[in-house]
Every structure is written in C-alpha cells, then in structure tokens.
Short mmCIF file of C-alpha atoms and ligand atoms in Angstrom, two decimals:
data_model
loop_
_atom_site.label_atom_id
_atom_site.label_comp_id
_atom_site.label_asym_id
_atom_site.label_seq_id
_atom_site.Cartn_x
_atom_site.Cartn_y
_atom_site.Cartn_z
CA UNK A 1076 0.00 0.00 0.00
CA UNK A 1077 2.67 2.67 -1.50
CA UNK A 1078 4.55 4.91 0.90
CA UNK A 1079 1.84 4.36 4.12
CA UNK A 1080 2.18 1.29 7.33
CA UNK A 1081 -1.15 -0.41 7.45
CA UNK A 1082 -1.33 1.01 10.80
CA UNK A 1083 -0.61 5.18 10.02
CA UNK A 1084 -3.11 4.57 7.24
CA UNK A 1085 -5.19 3.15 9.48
CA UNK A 1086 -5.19 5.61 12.23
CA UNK A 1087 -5.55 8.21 8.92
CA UNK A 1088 -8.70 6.96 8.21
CA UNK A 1089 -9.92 7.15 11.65
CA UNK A 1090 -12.86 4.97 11.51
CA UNK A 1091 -13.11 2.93 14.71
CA UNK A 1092 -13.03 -0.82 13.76
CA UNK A 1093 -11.97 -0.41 10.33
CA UNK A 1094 -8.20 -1.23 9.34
CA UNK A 1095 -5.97 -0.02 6.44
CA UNK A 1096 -5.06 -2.87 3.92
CA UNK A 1097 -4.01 -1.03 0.86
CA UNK A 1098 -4.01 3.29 -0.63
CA UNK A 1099 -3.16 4.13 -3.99
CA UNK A 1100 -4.56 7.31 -5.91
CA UNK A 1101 -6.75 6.58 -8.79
CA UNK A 1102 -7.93 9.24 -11.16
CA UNK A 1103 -7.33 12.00 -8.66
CA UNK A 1104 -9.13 10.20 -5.59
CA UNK A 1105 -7.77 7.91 -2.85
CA UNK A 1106 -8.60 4.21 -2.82
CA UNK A 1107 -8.73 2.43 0.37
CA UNK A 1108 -8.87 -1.32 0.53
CA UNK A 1109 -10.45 -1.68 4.29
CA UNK A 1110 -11.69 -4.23 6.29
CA UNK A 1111 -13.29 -4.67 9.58
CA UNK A 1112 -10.41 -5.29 12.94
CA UNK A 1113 -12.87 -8.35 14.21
CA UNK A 1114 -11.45 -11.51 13.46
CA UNK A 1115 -12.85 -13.71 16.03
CA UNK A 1116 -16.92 -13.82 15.80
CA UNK A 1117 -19.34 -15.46 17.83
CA UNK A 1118 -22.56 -17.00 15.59
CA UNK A 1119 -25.55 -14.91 16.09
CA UNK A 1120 -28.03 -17.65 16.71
CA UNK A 1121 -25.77 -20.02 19.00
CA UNK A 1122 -22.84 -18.16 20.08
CA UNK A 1123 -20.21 -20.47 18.83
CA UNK A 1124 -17.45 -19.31 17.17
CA UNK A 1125 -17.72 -18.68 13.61
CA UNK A 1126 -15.66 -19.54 10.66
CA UNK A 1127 -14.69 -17.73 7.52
CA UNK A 1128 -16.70 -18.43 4.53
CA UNK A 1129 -15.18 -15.91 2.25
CA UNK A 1130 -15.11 -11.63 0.87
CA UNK A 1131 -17.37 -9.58 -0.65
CA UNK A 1132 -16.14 -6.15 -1.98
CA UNK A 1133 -18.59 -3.32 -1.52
CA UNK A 1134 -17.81 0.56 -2.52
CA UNK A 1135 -18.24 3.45 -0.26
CA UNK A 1136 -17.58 7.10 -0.51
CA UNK A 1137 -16.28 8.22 2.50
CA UNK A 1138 -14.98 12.27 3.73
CA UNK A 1139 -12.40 13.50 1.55
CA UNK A 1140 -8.93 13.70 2.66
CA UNK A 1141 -6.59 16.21 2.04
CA UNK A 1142 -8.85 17.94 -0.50
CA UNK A 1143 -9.54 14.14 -2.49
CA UNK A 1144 -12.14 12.33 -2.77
CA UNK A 1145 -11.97 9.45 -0.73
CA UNK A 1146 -13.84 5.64 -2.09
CA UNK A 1147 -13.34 2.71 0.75
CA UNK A 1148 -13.50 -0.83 -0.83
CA UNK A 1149 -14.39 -2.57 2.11
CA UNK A 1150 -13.41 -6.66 2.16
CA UNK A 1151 -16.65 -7.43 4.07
CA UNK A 1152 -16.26 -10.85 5.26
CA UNK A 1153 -19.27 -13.98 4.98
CA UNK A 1154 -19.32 -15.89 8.31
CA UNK A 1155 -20.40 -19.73 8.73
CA UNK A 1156 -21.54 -21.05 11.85
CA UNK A 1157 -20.44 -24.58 11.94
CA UNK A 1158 -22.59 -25.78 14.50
CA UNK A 1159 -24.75 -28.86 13.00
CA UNK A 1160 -28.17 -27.77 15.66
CA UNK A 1161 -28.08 -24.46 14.88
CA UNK A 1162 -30.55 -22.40 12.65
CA UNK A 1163 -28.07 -20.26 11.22
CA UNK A 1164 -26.03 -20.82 8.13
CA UNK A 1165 -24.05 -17.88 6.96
CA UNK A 1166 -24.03 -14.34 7.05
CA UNK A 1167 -22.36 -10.86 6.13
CA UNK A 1168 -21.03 -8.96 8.78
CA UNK A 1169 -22.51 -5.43 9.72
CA UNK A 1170 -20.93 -1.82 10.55
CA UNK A 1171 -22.91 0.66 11.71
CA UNK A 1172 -20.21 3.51 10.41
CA UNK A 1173 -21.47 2.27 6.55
CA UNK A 1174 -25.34 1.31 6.18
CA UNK A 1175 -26.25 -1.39 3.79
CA UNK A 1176 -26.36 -0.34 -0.15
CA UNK A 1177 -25.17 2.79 1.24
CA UNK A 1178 -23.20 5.21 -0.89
CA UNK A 1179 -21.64 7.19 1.34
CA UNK A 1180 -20.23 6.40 5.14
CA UNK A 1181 -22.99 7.26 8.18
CA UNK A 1182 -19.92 10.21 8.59
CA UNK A 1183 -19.95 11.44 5.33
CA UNK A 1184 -23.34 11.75 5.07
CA UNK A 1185 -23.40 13.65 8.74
CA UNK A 1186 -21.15 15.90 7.27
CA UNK A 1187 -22.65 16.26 4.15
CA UNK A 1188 -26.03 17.50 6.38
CA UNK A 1189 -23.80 19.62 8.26
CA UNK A 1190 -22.50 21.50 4.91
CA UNK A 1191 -25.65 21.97 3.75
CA UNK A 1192 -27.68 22.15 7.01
CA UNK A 1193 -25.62 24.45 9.27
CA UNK A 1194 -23.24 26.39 7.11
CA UNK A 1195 -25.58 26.64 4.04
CA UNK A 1196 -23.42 25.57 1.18
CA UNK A 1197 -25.21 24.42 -1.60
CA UNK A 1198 -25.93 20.76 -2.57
CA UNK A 1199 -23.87 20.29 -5.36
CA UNK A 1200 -20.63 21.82 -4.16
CA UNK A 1201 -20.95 19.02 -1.48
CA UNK A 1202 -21.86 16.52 -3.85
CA UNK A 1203 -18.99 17.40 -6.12
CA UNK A 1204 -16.37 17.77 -2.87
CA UNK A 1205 -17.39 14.10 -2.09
CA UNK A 1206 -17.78 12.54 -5.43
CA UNK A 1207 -21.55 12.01 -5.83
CA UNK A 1208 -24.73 12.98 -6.90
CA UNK A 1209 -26.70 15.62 -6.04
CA UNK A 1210 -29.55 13.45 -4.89
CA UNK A 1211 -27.61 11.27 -2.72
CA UNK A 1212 -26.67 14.75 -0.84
CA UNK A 1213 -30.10 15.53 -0.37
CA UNK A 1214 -30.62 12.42 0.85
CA UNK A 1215 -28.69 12.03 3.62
CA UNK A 1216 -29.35 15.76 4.64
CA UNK A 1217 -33.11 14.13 4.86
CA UNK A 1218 -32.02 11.56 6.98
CA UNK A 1219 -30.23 13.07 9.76
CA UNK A 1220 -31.51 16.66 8.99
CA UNK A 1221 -35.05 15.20 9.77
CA UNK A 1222 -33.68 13.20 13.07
CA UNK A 1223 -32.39 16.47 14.11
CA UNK A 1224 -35.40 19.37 13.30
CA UNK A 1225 -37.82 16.68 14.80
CA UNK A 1226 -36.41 16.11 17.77
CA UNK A 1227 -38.95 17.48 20.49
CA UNK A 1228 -36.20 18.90 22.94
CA UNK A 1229 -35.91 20.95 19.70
CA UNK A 1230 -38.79 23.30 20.63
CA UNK A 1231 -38.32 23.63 24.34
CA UNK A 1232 -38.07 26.70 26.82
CA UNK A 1233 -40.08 29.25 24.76
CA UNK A 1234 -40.77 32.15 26.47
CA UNK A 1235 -41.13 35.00 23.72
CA UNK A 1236 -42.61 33.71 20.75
CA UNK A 1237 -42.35 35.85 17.58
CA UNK A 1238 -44.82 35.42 14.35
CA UNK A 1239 -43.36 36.41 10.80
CA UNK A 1240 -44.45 36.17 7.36
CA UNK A 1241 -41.82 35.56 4.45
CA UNK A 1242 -41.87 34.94 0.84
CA UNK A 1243 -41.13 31.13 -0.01
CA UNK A 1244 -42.00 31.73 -3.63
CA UNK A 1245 -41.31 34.94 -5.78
CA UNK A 1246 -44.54 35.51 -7.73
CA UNK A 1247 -44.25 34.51 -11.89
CA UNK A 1248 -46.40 35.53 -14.51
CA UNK A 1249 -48.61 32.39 -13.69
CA UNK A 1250 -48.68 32.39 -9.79
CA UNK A 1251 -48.91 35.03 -7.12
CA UNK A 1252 -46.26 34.96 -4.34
CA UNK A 1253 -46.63 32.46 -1.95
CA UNK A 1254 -45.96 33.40 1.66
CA UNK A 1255 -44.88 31.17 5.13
CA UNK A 1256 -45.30 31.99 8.73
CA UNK A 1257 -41.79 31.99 10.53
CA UNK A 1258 -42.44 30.95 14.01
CA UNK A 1259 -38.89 32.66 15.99
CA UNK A 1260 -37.95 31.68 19.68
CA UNK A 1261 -36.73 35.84 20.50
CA UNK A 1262 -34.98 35.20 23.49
CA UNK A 1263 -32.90 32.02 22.21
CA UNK A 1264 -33.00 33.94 18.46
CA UNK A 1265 -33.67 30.58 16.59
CA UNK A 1266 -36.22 29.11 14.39
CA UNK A 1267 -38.52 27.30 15.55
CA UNK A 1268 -40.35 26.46 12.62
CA UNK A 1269 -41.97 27.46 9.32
CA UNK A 1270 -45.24 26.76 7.98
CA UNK A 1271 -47.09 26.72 4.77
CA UNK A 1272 -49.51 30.02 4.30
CA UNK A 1273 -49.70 33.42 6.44
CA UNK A 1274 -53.76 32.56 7.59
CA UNK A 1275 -54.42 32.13 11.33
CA UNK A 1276 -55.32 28.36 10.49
CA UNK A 1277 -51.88 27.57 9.48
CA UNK A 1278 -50.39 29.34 12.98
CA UNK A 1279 -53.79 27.52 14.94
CA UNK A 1280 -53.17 24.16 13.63
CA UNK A 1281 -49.01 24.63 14.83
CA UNK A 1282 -50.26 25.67 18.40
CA UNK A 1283 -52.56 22.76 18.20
CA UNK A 1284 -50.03 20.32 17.85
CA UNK A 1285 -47.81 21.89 21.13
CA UNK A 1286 -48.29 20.46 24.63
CA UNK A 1287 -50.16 22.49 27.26
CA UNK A 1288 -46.93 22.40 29.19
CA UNK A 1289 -45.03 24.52 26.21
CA UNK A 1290 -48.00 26.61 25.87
CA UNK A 1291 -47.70 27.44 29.53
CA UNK A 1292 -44.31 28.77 28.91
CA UNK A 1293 -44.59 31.34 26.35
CA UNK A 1294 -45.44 34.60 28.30
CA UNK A 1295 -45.21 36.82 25.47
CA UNK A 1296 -46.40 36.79 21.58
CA UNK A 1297 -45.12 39.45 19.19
CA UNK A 1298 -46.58 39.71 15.69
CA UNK A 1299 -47.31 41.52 13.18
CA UNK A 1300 -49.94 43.67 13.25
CA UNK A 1301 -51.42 43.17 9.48
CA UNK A 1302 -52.16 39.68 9.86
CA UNK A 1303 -54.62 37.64 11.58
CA UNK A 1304 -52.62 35.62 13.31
CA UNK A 1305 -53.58 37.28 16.94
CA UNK A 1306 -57.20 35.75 17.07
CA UNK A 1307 -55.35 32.26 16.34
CA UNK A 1308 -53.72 32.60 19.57
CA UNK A 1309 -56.33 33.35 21.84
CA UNK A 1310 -57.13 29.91 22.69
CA UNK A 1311 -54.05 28.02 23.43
CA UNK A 1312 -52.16 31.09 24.32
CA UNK A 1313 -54.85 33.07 25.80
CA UNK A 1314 -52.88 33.73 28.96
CA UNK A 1315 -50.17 35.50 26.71
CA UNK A 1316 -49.08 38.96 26.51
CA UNK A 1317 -49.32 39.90 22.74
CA UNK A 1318 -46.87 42.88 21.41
CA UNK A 1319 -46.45 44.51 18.43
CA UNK A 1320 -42.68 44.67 18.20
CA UNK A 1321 -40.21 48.06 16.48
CA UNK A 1322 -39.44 45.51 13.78
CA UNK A 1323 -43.18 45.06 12.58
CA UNK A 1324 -44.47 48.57 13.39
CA UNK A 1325 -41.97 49.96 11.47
CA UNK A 1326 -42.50 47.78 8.72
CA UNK A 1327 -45.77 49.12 8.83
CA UNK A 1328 -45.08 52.59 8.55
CA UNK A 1329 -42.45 52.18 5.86
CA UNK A 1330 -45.09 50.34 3.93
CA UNK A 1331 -47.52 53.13 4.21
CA UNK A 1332 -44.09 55.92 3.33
CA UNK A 1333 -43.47 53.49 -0.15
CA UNK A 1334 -47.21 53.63 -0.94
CA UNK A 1335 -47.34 57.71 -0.54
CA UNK A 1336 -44.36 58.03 -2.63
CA UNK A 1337 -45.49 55.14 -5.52
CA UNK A 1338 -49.21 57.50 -5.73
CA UNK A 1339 -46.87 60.72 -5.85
CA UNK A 1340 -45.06 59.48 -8.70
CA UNK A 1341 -47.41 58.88 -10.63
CA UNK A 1342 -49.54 61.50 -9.88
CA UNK A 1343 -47.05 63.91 -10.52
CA UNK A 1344 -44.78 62.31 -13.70
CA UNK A 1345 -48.04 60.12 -14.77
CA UNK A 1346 -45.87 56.93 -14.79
CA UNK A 1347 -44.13 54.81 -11.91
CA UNK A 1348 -40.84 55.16 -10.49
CA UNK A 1349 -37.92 55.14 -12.84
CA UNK A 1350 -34.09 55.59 -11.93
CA UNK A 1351 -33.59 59.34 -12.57
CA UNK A 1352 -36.89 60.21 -11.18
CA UNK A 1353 -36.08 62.36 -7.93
CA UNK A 1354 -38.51 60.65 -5.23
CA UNK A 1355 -37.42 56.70 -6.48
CA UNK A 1356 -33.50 58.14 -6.30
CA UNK A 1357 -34.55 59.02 -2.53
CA UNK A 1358 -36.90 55.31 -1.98
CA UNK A 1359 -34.24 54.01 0.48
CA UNK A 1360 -33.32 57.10 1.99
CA UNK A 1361 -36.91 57.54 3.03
CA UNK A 1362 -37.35 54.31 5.10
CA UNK A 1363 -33.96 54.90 6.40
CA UNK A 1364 -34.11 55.71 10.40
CA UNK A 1365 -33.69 59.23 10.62
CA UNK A 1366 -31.37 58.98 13.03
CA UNK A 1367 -29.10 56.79 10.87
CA UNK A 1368 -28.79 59.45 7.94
CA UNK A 1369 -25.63 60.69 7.09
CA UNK A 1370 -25.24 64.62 6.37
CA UNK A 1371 -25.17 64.03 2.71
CA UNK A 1372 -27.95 61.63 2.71
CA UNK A 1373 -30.06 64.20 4.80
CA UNK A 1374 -29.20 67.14 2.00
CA UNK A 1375 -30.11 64.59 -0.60
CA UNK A 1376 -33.62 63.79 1.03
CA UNK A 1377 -34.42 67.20 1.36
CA UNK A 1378 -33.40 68.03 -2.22
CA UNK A 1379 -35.60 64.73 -3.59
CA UNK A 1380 -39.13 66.06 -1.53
CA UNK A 1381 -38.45 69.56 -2.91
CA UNK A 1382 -38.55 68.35 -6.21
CA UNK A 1383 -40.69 65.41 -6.53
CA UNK A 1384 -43.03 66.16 -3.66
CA UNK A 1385 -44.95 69.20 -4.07
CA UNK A 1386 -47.80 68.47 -2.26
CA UNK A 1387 -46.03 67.56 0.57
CA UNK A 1388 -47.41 64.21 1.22
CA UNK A 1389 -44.31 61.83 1.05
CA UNK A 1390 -42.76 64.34 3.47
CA UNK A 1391 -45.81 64.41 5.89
CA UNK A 1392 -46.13 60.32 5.61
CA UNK A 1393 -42.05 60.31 6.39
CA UNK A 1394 -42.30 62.45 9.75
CA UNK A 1395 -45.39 60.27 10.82
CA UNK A 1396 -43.11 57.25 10.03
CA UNK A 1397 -40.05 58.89 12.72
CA UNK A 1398 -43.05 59.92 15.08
CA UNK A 1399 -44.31 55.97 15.26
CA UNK A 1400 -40.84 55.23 15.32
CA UNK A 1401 -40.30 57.60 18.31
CA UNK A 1402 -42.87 55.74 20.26
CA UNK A 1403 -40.18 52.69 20.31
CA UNK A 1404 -37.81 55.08 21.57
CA UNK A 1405 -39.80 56.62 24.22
CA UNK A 1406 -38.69 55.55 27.79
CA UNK A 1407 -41.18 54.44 30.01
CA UNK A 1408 -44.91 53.89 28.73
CA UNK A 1409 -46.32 57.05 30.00
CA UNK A 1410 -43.65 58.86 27.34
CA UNK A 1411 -44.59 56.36 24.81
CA UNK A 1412 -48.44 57.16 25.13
CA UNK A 1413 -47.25 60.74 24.72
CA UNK A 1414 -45.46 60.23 21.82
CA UNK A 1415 -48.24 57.64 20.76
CA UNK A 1416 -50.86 60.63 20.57
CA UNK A 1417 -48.53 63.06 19.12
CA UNK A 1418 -48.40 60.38 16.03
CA UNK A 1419 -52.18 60.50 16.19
CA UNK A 1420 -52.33 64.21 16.29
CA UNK A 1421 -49.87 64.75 12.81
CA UNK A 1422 -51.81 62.13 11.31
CA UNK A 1423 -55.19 63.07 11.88
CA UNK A 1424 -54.09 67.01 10.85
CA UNK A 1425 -51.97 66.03 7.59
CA UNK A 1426 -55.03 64.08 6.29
CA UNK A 1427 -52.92 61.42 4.09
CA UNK A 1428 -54.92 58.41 3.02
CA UNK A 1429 -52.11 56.31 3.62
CA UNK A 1430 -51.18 57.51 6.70
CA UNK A 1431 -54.50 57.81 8.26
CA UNK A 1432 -54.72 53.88 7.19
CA UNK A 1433 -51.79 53.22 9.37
CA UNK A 1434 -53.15 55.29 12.32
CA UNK A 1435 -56.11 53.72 12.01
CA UNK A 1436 -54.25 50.27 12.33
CA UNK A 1437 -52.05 51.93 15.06
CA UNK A 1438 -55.38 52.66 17.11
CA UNK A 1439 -56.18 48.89 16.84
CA UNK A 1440 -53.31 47.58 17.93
CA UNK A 1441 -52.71 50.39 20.68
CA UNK A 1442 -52.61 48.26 23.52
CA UNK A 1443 -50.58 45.77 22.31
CA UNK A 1444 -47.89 48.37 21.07
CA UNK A 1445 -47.63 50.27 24.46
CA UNK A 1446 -47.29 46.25 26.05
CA UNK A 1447 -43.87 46.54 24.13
CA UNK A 1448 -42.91 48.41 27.27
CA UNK A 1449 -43.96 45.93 29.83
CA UNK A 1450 -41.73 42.72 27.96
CA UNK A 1451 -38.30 44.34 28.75
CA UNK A 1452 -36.14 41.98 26.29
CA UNK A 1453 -38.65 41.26 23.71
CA UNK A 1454 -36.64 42.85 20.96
CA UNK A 1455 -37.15 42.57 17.22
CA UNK A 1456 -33.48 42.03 17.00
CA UNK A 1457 -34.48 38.34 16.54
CA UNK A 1458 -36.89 38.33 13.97
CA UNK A 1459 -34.61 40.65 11.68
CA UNK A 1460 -31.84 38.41 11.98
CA UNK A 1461 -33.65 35.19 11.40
CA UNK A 1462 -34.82 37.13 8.43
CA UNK A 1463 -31.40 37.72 6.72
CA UNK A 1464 -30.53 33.97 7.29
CA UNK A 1465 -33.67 32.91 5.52
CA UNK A 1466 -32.80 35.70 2.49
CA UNK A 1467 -29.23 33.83 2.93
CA UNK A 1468 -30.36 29.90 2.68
CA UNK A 1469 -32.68 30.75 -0.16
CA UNK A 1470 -30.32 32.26 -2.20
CA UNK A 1471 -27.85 29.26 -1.56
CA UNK A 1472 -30.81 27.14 -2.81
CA UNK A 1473 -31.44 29.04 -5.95
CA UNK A 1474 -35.32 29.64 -5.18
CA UNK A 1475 -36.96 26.39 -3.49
CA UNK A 1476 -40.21 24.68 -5.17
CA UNK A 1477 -40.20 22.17 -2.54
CA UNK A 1478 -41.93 23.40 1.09
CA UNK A 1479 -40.69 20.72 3.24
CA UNK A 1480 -36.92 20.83 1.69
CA UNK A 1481 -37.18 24.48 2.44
CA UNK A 1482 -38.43 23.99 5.59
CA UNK A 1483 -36.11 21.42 6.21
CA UNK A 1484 -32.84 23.63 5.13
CA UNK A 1485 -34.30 26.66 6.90
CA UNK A 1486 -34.61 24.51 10.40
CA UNK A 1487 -31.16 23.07 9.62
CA UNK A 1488 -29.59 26.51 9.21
CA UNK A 1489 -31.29 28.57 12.06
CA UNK A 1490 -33.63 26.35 14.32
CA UNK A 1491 -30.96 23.53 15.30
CA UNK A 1492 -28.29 23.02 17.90
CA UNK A 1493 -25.87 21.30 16.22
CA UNK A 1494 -23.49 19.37 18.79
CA UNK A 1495 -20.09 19.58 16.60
CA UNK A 1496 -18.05 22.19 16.00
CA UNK A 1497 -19.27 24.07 18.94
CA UNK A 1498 -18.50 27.65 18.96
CA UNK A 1499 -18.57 30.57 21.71
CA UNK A 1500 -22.01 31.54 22.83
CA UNK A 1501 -23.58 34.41 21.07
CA UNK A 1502 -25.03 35.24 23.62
CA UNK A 1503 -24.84 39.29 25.05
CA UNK A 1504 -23.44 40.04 21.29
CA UNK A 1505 -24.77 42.86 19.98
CA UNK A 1506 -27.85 42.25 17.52
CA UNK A 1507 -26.17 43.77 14.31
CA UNK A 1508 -23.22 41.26 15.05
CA UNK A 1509 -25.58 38.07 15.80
CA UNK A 1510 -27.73 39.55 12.28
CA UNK A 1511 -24.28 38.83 10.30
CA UNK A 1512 -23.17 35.56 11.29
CA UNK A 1513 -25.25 32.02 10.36
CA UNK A 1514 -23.55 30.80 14.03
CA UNK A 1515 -26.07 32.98 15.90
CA UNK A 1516 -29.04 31.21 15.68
CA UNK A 1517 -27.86 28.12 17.71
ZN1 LIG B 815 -24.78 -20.90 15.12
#
C-alpha cells in the first residue's frame, strides 16, 4: 500500500473498527482497501465461534482527505456457523459507520447534512467535494436533517414567541407569491419552525399540535400587526401577553411611506418610479431611520421632496413614520403614550390616506404596542436576523419549489443546535453582530 504502514493509514482513516489494507490514488481520488479489525466472531443464533466463509467487496464514498475524494472498498467478510443444531447458516457482517447499499459512510453523510444544514453551502458543491450525486446529498441531509429538526427537545423553553411572514416563492407571470409563517424563539433567536400560508389556520393548527406544558411557557407573543394571526392565539395562548414589536411597526409605517411616494409618482410624472426620477433616487433614503442618515444623505432627502413632492405628502407620511418610530424610543410607557398621541395628532391634521390607514391600524393595535414596554427583552433584534438567514439559505438554494426541503434547510440553518463544531455563545453580542453571522441562531 505505497509509501503508508497499514497502521498510520489506518489511524488516517480514523474509523473505529476499520483497518488499512491497501491506498493508492486513482484518477485524482484515494482508494482504500479496508476491512473490519474483528477476526474472532461469535454466531448470532448459537454463540459459537464462527468460521470464515469468504469476501465480498462493496464501494463506499467516504470524507475526503486532504482535498480528495476518498472511495473505501471494504473486504466485508461472509461468516459460517459450523454448529450442526443451529438455525443459522451464513451471514455478512454489519458496521454501523457504513449502512447497507449505502453510498456514502454514516460520517460522510453527517457531514454532508452539516454542509448543507448548518453552514448553508449548496448541494452540489458538497456533492462534487465528495464525489456524488446531487440526490444522494439531499438524501442524507433528509435523513439526519429530519432526526435532528424533529427532535422534540428541539422546541423547548419558549418564552417569547415571535410570528413572521416571508416569501417562499417569488410571484411569476402564472402564480402570485406564496408566503410562510416563521415561528422565531426571540430570546434564544432561533427558528422554531416554518409553515405553509400566512392565515391564522396555518399558525392555529401549529399551536394545536404543542403540549399544554409549552404553551404554559410562552409569556409573550409578538406579531405583526397586518395579519390575523392574533385571534389564532387566543385559545391556546390566551394567557399570553401579545406585542407589536419596532421591527413590525416599522414595517408598517415604511409600507404606508413606499405607498405615498409610488401614488406621488405617478400622480405627478403620470408613470411609476424610474431611476432618474427624484422621489425613487430618494426610496431608500426615506425608510432609512432618521437617526441613521448621514449629512449628505439628509441634503439629498431634502433636495428629492423639494422636487418630486410638491404636495407635501411623502414628506408628511415620512415624519409620521419617525413619530411611530419615536414611540419605540420613548422611555417608560407614560412617554410612549405621549409620543403615541402626538403620532395621532400629525396624522389626523396632515389628512394622508395612507397615513390615516396606518393610524387607524395603530389605534387597533394600541394596547398591544404600548405592552412593548412591559416585555423588557422582547426585541425585534431576533426576527430581523432570522430574516437575513432565511434571504441567505434561499439564495444558496437558488429559489426552493419544494416546502418541506425548504423547511427542512431553513430549520437546519437557524432552528438547530448542532453538537459539533461548537463555537462561543452568542449570547450578550450585539444584535447587528448576531444579524451577520449564520452561528447565531444556535
Ligand atoms: Zn450458530
């Protein structure tokens, strides 16, 4: 076996009772000629000590080594029991470390749900790194990827439960977009799990399936106030605090700060946004926190509304977009209820359809907005960065048509503690770090 001791090679291939019998490189990958270290075998029916009855060669890809593919021929040995009462003739002998007809090792197929589950890579770079198919891959990231986002433990200690909508599937010329509900654990930051549709049934039916004892736990719900996801709640979670959260309410209000601007445009050019027109040069600008803009982008801003916003609309939807804002900011709920009518005030005086829509939605939700003050920790933080991880697995997977392999990659990447590889705790790191690495959701 060229340059390599049975036993370096061996303890190389580090794959507990497995041994090293011969390593050449063929056509760029390594070829291992392995067998098992038992030699002495008891029968499986009587227990007496069984004799050789020959070899069978069977192929398995295994983890690459130093950057090769690696392809164990394994010398499985055929065992006789020579015993004349006993029921049992021959057999094959068994590893667990390679399943039967398998085409990769148990470890290589771990790892190749690891690639793909935790760090996001995409299918066929692993499939090409280890020699195979694509579908053998997806396979095993089925396999132990479904061991690991169904285990119950999974879901436990919930106290803060956030409720998200996402796009699963860009709308085409044929179908509208279709939408999930992301259900997000926003203490622990992690995904807990996804589900077909943004309707309340679709939430109802995942609450049905919990146990009163995890229903007890969850002390807080924070949604979003557009859908109608709160009345699913009301019977197992009943005892719940519901919030609306800075994340969604601002969502909100940059929604209703687009929409002014879209009816400006065209009101005032007779045609929708194009790149040199001066209110879709300032789009992002607009839902940018005031706070957060830079000198220049300030001047810029300014300049935009003076030219493209005549009536004064986008401007008066903007400052009822910082006011709503403000109420997040506000410290203590009796500022936030000031700061709360102050909103009302500008937006029952400026008389924009838009924003008199969101005020109107505002008012609905009151209660549950100001209860954002009595849930110290429940933070959007969570959501947001859950969010960017989602963006970040489905552009990996090139646009999924597939809900449960979505599902499946989504849990993998952000709703799963995955045992190896263990890095620091995330957690006390700011919110802008955990948003930027795929580590934070464990
Ligand atoms: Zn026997």
């Amino acid at each position: 076996m060229g340059q390599y001791s049975s036993a370096s090679g061996s303890a190389l291939l580090g794959l507990d009772g497995f041994e090293v019998l011969a390593a050449e490189i063929v056509g760029g990958e390594w070829q291992l000629e392995v067998q098992t270290t038992a030699t002495v075998v008891g029968c499986v029916g009587c227990g007496v000590r069984a004799e050789l009855h020959g070899r069978r060669t069977v192929r398995v890809r295994d983890l690459p080594s130093s950057g090769r593919p690696v392809v164990l021929a394994w010398r499985k040995r055929l065992w006789r029991c020579r015993e004349p009462a006993c029921g049992v003739r021959t057999w094959t002998e068994r590893m667990a470390a390679i399943g039967p007809r398998a085409v990769l090792t148990q470890r290589a197929r771990a790892e190749a749900c690891r690639r793909v589950g935790k760090d996001a890579h995409a299918v066929a770079a692993v499939a090409r790194d280890l020699g195979v198919g694509w579908a053998t891959v997806m396979r095993a990231v089925a396999d132990h990827g479904t061991e690991l986002v169904e285990d119950p433990g999974r879901l436990d200690g919930v106290a803060t439960l956030g409720l998200d909508e996402t796009s699963f599937l860009k709308a085409t010329r044929l179908a509208p977009t279709r939408w999930v509900t992301g259900l997000v654990d926003l203490e622990g930051g992690r995904l807990l799990d996804v589900v077909a549709e943004r309707t309340r049934a679709a939430v109802d039916s995942w609450l049905g399936a919990r146990s009163p004892a995890w229903l007890a736990e969850v002390a807080t719900v924070a949604l979003d106030p557009w859908r109608g996801y709160a009345s699913a709640l009301v019977a197992p979670l009943g005892h719940a605090r519901v919030v609306v959260d800075h994340f969604h309410a601002v969502r909100l209000a940059n929604a209703a700060v687009d929409q002014v601007r879209r009816r400006t445009q065209q009101a005032t050019l007779g045609h929708r946004g194009r790149k040199p027109d001066p209110l879709y040069r300032i789009r992002k600008l607009l839902l940018t926190a005031a706070e957060q803009l830079t000198q220049r982008g300030r001047v810029r801003l300014r300049a935009g509304l003076a030219v493209g916003d005549p009536g004064g609309e986008v401007a008066a939807a903007w400052q009822g977009k910082e006011l709503l804002r403000a109420v997040y900011a506000a410290v203590g709920t009796a500022a936030a209820r000031a700061t709360l009518d102050r909103f009302y005030r500008w937006a029952d005086g400026v008389q924009v359809p838009e924003l008199s829509r969101l005020a109107r939605t505002v008012r609905a939700w009151e209660v549950e907005i100001l209860a954002f003050y009595a849930t110290d920790g429940c933070s959007n933080g969570p959501t947001e960065a859950v969010n960017l991880l989602i963006k970040k697995v489905k552009r990996v997977g090139h646009g999924f048509r597939n809900f449960s392999n979505y599902r499946l990659r989504l849990l993998l990447h952000c709703g799963v503690m995955w045992q190896t590889h263990r890095t620091t705790r995330l957690r006390g790191r700011s919110l802008r770090l955990a948003a930027q690495s795929p580590q934070s959701c464990v």
